[in-house]
Tab-separated table of C-alpha atoms in Angstrom:
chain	number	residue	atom	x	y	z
A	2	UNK	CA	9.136	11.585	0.990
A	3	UNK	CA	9.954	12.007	-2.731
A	4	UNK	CA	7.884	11.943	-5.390
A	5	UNK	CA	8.247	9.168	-7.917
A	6	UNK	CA	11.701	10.250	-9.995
A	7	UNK	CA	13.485	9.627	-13.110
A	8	UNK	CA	15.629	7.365	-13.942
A	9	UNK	CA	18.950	8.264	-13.287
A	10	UNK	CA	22.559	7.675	-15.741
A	11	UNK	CA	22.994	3.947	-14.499
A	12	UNK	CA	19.386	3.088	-16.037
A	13	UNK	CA	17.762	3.217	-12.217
A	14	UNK	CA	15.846	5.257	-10.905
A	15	UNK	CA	16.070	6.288	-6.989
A	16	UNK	CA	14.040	3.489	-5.824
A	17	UNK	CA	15.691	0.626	-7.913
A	18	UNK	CA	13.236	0.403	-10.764
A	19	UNK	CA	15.250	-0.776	-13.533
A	20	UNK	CA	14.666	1.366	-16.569
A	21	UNK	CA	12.938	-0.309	-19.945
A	22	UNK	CA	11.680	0.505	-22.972
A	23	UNK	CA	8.492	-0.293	-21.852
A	24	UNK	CA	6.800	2.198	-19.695
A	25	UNK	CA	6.197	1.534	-16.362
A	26	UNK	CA	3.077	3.718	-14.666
A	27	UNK	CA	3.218	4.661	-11.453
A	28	UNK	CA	-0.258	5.290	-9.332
A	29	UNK	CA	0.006	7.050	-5.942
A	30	UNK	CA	2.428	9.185	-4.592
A	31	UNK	CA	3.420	7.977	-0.973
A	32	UNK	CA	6.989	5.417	-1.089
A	33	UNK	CA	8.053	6.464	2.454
A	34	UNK	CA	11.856	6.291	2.685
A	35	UNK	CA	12.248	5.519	6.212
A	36	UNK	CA	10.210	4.308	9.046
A	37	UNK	CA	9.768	7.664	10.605
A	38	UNK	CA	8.589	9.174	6.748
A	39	UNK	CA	5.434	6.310	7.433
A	40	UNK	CA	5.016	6.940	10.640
A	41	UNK	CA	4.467	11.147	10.107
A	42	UNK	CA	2.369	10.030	6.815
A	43	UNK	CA	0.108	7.889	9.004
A	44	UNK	CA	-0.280	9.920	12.130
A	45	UNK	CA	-0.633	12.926	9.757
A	46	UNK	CA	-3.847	10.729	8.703
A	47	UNK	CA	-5.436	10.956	11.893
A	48	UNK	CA	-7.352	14.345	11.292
A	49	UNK	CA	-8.463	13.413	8.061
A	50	UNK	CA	-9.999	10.141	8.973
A	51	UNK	CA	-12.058	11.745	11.652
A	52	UNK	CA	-13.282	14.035	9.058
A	53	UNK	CA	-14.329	11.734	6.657
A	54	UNK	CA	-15.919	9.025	9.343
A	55	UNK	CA	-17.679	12.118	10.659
A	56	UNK	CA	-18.816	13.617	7.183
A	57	UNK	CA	-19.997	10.038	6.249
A	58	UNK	CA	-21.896	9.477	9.592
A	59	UNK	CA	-23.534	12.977	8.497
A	60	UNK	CA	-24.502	11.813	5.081
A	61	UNK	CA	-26.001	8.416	6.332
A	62	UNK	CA	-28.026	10.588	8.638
A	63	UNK	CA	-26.858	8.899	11.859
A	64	UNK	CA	-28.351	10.351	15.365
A	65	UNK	CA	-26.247	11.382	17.682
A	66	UNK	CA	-26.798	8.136	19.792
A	67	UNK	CA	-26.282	5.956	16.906
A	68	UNK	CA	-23.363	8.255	15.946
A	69	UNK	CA	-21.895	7.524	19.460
A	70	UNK	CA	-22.249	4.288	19.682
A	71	UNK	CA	-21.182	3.177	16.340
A	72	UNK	CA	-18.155	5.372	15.212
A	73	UNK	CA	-15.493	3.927	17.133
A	74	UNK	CA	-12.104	4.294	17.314
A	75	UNK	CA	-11.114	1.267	15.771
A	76	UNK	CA	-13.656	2.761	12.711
A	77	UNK	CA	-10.975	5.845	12.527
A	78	UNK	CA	-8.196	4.099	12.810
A	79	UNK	CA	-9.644	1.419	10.134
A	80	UNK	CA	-10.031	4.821	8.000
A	81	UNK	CA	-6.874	5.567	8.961
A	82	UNK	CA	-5.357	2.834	7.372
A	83	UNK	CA	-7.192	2.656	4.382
A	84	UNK	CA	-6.345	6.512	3.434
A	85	UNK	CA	-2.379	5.291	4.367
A	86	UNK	CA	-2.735	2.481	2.008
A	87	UNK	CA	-4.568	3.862	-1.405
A	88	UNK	CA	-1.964	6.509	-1.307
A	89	UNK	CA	1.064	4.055	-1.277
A	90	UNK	CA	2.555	4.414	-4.917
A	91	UNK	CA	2.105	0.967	-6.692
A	92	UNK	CA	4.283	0.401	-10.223
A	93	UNK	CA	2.142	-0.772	-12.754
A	94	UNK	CA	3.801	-2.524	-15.975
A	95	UNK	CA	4.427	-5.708	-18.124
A	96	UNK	CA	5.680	-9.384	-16.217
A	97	UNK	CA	9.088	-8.802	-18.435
A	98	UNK	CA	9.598	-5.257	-16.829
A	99	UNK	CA	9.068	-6.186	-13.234
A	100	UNK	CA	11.080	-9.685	-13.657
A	101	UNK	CA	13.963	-7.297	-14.555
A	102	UNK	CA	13.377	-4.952	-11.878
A	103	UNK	CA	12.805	-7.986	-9.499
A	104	UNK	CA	16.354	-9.858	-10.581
A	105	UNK	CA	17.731	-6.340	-9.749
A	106	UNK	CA	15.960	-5.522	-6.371
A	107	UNK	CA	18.321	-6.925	-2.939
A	108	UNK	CA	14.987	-7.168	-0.989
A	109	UNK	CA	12.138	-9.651	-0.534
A	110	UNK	CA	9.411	-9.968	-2.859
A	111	UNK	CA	5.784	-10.881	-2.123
A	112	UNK	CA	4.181	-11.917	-5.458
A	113	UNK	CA	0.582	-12.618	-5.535
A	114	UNK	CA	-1.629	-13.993	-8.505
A	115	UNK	CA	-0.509	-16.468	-11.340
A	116	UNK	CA	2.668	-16.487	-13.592
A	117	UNK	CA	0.260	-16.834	-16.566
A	118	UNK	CA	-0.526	-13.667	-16.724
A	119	UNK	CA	1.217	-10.492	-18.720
A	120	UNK	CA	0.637	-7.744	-15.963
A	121	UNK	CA	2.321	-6.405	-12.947
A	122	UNK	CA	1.853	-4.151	-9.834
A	123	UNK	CA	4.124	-3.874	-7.067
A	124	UNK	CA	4.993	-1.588	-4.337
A	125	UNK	CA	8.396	-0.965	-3.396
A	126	UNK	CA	8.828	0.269	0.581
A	127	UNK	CA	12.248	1.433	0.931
A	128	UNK	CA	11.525	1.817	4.594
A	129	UNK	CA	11.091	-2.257	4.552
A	130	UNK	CA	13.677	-2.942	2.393
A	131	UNK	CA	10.798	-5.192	0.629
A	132	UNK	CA	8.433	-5.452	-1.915
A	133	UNK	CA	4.590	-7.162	-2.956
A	134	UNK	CA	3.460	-7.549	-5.771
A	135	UNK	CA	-0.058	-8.643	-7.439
A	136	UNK	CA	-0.290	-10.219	-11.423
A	137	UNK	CA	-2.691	-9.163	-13.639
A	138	UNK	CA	-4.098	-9.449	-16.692
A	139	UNK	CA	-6.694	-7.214	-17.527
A	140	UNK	CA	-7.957	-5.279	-14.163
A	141	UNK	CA	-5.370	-2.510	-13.315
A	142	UNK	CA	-7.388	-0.900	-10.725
A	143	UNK	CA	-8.148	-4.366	-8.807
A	144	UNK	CA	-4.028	-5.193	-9.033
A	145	UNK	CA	-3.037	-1.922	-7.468
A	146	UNK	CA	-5.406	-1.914	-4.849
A	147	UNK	CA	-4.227	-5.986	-3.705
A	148	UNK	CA	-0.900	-4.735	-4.035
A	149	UNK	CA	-1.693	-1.739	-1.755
A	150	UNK	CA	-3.599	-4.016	0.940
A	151	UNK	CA	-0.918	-6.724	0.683
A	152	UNK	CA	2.172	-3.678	1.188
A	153	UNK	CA	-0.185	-2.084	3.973
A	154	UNK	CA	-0.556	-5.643	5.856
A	155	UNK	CA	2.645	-7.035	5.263
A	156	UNK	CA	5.179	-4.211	5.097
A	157	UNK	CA	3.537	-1.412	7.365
A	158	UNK	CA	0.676	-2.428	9.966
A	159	UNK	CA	2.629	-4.157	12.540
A	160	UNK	CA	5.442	-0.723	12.496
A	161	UNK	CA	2.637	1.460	12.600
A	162	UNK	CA	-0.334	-0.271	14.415
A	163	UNK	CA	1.184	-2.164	16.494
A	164	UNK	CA	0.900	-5.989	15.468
A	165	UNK	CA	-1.580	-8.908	15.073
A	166	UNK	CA	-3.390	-7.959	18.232
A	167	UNK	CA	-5.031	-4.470	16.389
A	168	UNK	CA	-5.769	-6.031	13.587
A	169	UNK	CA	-8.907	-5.504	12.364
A	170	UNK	CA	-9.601	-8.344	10.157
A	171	UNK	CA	-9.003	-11.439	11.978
A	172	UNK	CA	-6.084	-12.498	10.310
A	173	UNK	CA	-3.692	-14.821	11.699
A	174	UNK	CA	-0.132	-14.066	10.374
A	175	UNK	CA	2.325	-11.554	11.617
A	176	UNK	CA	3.106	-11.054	8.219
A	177	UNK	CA	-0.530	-10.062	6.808
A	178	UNK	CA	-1.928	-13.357	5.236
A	179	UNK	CA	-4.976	-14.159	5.355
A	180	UNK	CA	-5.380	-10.207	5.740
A	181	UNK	CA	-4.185	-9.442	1.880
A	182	UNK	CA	-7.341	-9.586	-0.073
């Protein structure tokens, strides 16, 4: 998995993200280029989830009964996804930049939020061959983390979980709504 890169001679960079005078911030580091690239990220998760369920059981003081009968595996594996998901690189820039980049992208596009508004954040999962996207316009950190719940439920979950069945939240679509937010 690479890193986020620059743009190259043609204006693009290796991802698709049209280049523009107006800088476009990237947050996060993981864009997994295939299926397999996820799939390593996420299982490489697994040890780390257990550590921070465990080390959060610890600091809430929970028995060892309690501790047993609460900390489940779907409570790891819900860890697991969340630690997946706030690492997924999310592009963070102005509606004009991402309308560019989205006239130039061959995939699908998931936007949610208003047109109204003069902010964008979007993750691009090569691995998908799609994108989502959430509009903003003044709470950054609340756009990036709908687009990185939206990419995790629509793009990833049922390729790395499994499908509807192990989802955690109810939802109802195979494609993450109702899951998103």
């Amino acid at each position: 998995m690479p890193d986020d890169s620059p743009a190259d001679a043609s204006g693009n960079d290796q991802k698709g993200v049209a280049a523009a005078t107006t800088e476009v911030e990237v947050r996060g580091r993981c864009e997994p280029d295939s299926w397999a690239d996820a799939a390593d990220r996420y299982e490489s998760l697994g040890p780390t989830a257990q550590s921070v369920v465990r080390e959060t059981a610890r600091a809430m003081n929970f028995e060892r009964s309690e501790y047993d009968e609460r900390v489940t595996a779907s409570v790891v594996e819900t860890a697991r996804q969340t630690l997946f998901a706030e690492a997924l690189a999310v592009r963070v820039a102005d509606s004009e930049t991402f309308e560019a980049w989205h006239e130039a992208f061959a995939g699908d596009v998931r936007v949610a939020g208003s047109d109204a508004v003069e902010r964008v954040a979007w993750h691009v999962s090569p691995a998908a061959g799609a994108a989502v996207a959430a509009t903003f316009q003044n709470e950054p950190e609340a756009a990036v983390g709908t687009a990185r719940r939206m990419a995790f439920n629509r793009l990833y979950r049922d390729r790395l979980v499994g499908g509807a069945s192990s989802r955690r939240d109810g939802g109802t679509g195979s494609d993450g709504s109702e899951a998103d937010e």
